[in-house]
PDB file of C-alpha atoms in Angstrom:
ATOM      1  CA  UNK A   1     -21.612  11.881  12.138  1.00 46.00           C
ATOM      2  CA  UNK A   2     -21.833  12.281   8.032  1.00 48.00           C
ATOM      3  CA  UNK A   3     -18.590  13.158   7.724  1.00 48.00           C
ATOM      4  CA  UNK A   4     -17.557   9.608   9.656  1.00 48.00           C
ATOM      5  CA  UNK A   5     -19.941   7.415   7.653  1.00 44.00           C
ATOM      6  CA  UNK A   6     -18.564   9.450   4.549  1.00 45.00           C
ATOM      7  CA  UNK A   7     -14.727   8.466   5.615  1.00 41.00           C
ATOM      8  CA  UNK A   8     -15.542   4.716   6.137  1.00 43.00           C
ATOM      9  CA  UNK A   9     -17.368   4.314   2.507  1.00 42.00           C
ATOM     10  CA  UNK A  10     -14.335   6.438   1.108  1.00 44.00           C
ATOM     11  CA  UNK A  11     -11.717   3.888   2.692  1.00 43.00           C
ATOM     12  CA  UNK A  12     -13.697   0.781   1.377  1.00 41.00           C
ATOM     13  CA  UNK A  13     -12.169   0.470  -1.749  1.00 44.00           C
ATOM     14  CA  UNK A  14      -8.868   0.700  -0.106  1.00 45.00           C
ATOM     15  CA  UNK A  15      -9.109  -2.415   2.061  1.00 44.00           C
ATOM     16  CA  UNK A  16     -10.498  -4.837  -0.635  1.00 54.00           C
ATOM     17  CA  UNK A  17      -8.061  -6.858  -1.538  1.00 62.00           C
ATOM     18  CA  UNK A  18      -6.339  -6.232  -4.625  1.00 73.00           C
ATOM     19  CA  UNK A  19      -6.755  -8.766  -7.829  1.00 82.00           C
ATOM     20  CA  UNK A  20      -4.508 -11.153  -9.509  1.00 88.00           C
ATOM     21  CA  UNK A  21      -2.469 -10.812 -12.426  1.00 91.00           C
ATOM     22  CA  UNK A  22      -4.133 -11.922 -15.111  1.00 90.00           C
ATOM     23  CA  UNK A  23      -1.281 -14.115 -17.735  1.00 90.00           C
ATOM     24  CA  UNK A  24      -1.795 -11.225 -20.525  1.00 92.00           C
ATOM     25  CA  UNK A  25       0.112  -9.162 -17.597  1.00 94.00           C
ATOM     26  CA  UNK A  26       2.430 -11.159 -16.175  1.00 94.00           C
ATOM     27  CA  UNK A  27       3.773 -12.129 -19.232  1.00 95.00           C
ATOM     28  CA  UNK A  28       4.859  -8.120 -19.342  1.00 96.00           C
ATOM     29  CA  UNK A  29       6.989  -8.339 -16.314  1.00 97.00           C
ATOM     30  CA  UNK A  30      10.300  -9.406 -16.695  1.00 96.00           C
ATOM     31  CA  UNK A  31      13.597  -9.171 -14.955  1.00 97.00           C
ATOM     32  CA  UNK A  32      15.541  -5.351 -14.425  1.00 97.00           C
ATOM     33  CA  UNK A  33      12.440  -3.748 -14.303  1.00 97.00           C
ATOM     34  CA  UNK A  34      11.672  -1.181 -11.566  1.00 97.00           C
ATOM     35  CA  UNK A  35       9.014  -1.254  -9.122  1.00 96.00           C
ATOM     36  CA  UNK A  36       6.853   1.291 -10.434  1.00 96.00           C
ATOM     37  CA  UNK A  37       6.529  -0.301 -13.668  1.00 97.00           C
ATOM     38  CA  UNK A  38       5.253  -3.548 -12.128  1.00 97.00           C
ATOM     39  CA  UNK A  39       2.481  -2.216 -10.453  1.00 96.00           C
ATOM     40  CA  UNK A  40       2.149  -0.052 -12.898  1.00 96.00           C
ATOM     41  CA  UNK A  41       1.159  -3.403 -15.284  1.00 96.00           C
ATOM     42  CA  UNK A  42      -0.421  -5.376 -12.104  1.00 95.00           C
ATOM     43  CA  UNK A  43      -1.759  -2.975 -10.138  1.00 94.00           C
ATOM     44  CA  UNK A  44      -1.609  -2.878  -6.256  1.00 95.00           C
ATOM     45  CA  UNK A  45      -0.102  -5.947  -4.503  1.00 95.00           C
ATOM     46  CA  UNK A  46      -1.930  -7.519  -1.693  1.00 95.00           C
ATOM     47  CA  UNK A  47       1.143  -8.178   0.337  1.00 94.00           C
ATOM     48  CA  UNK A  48       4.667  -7.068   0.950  1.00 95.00           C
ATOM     49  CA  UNK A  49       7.361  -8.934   2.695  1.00 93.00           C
ATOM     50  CA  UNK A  50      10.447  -7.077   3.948  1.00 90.00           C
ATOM     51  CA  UNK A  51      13.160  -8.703   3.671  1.00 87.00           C
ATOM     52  CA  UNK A  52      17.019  -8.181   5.226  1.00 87.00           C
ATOM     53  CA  UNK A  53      19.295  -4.766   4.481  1.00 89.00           C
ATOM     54  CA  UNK A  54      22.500  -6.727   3.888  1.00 92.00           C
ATOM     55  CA  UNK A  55      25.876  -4.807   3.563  1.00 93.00           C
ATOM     56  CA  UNK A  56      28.912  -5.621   1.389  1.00 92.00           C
ATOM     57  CA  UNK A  57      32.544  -4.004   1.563  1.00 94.00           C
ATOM     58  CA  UNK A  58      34.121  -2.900  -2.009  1.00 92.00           C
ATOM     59  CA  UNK A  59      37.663  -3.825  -2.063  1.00 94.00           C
ATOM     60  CA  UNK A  60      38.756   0.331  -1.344  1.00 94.00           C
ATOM     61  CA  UNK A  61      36.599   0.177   1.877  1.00 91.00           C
ATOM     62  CA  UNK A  62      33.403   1.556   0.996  1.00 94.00           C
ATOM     63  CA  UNK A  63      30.338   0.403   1.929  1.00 95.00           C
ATOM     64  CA  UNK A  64      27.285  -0.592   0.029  1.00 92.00           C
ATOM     65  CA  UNK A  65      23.738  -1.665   1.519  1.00 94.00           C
ATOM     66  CA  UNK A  66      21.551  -3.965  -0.562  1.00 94.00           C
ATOM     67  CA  UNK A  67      17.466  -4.178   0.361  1.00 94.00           C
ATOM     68  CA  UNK A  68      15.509  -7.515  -1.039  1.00 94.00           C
ATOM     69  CA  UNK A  69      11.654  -7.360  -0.373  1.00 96.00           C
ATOM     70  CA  UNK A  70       8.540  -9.297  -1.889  1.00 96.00           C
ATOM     71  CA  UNK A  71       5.506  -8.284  -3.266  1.00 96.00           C
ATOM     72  CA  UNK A  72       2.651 -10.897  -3.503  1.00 95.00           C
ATOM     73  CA  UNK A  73      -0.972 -11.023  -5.655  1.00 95.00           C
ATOM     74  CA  UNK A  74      -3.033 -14.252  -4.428  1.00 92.00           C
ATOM     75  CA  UNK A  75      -5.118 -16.179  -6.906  1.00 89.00           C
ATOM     76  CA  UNK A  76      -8.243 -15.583  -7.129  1.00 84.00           C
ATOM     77  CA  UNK A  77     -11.419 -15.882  -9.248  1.00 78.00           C
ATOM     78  CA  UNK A  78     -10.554 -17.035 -13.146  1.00 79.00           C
ATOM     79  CA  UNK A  79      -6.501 -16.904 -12.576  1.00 78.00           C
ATOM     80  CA  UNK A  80      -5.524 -19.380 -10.160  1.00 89.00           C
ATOM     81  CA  UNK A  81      -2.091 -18.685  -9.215  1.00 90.00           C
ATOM     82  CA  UNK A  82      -0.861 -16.157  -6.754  1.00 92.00           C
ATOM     83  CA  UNK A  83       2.536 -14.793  -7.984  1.00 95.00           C
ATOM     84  CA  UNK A  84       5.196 -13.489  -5.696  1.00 96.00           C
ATOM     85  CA  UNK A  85       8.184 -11.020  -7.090  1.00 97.00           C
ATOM     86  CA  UNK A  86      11.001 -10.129  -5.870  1.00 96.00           C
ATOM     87  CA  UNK A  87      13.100  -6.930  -6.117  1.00 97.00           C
ATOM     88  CA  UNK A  88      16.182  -5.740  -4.821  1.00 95.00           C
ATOM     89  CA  UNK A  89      16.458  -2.598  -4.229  1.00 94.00           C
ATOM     90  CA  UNK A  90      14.124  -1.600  -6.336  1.00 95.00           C
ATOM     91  CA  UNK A  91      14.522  -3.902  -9.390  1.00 97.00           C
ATOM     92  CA  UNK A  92      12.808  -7.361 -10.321  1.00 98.00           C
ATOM     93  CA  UNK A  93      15.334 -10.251  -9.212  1.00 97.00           C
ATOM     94  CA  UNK A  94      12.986 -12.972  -9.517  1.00 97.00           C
ATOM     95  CA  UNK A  95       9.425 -13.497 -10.875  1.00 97.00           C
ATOM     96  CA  UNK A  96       7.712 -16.796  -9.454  1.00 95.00           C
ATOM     97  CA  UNK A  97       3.931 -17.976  -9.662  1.00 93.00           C
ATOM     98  CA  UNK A  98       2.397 -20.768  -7.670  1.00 91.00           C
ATOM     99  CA  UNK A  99      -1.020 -22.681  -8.899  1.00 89.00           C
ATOM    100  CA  UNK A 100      -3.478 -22.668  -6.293  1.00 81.00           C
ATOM    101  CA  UNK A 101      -5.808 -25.535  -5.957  1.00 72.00           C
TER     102      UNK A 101
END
């Protein structure tokens, strides 16, 4: 029974929600850079949106498979705007932040 009560307290911190970029970090986060360096700077998002695995042909026949996905950190407290990133495989494509009101 401890060890149960101990587990849920442990996974608390996990399932608050994470916080939002304040404008002294989001001013750090720019296009090219990797994935790990944005949370790295922002910290954990609170959502991530999958988007499609699209797949080009080269012109000798080869294949090549492309993977877009969003991250998102809502507003919240003193910084009202939630801002939503988006990588391709991997790598910043486009930074956007939306005021909340």
């Amino acid at each position: 029974m401890k060890t149960t009560a101990a587990l849920a307290l442990a996974a608390l911190p996990a399932l608050a929600g994470a916080a939002p970029i304040p404008f002294a970090q989001y001013i750090k986060i720019f296009t090219g850079m990797a994935e790990a360096e944005v949370i790295d700077i922002a910290g954990p998002p609170d959502y991530r949106s999958d988007g499609p695995t699209t797949m080009t042909r080269r012109p000798d026949g080869s294949r090549v498979y492309s993977r877009r996905y969003t991250l998102s950190w809502r507003a919240g407290g003193v910084t009202p705007y939630t801002t939503h990133i988006v990588f391709r495989d991997g790598v910043v494509e486009e930074i956007r932040r939306d005021k909340q009101f």
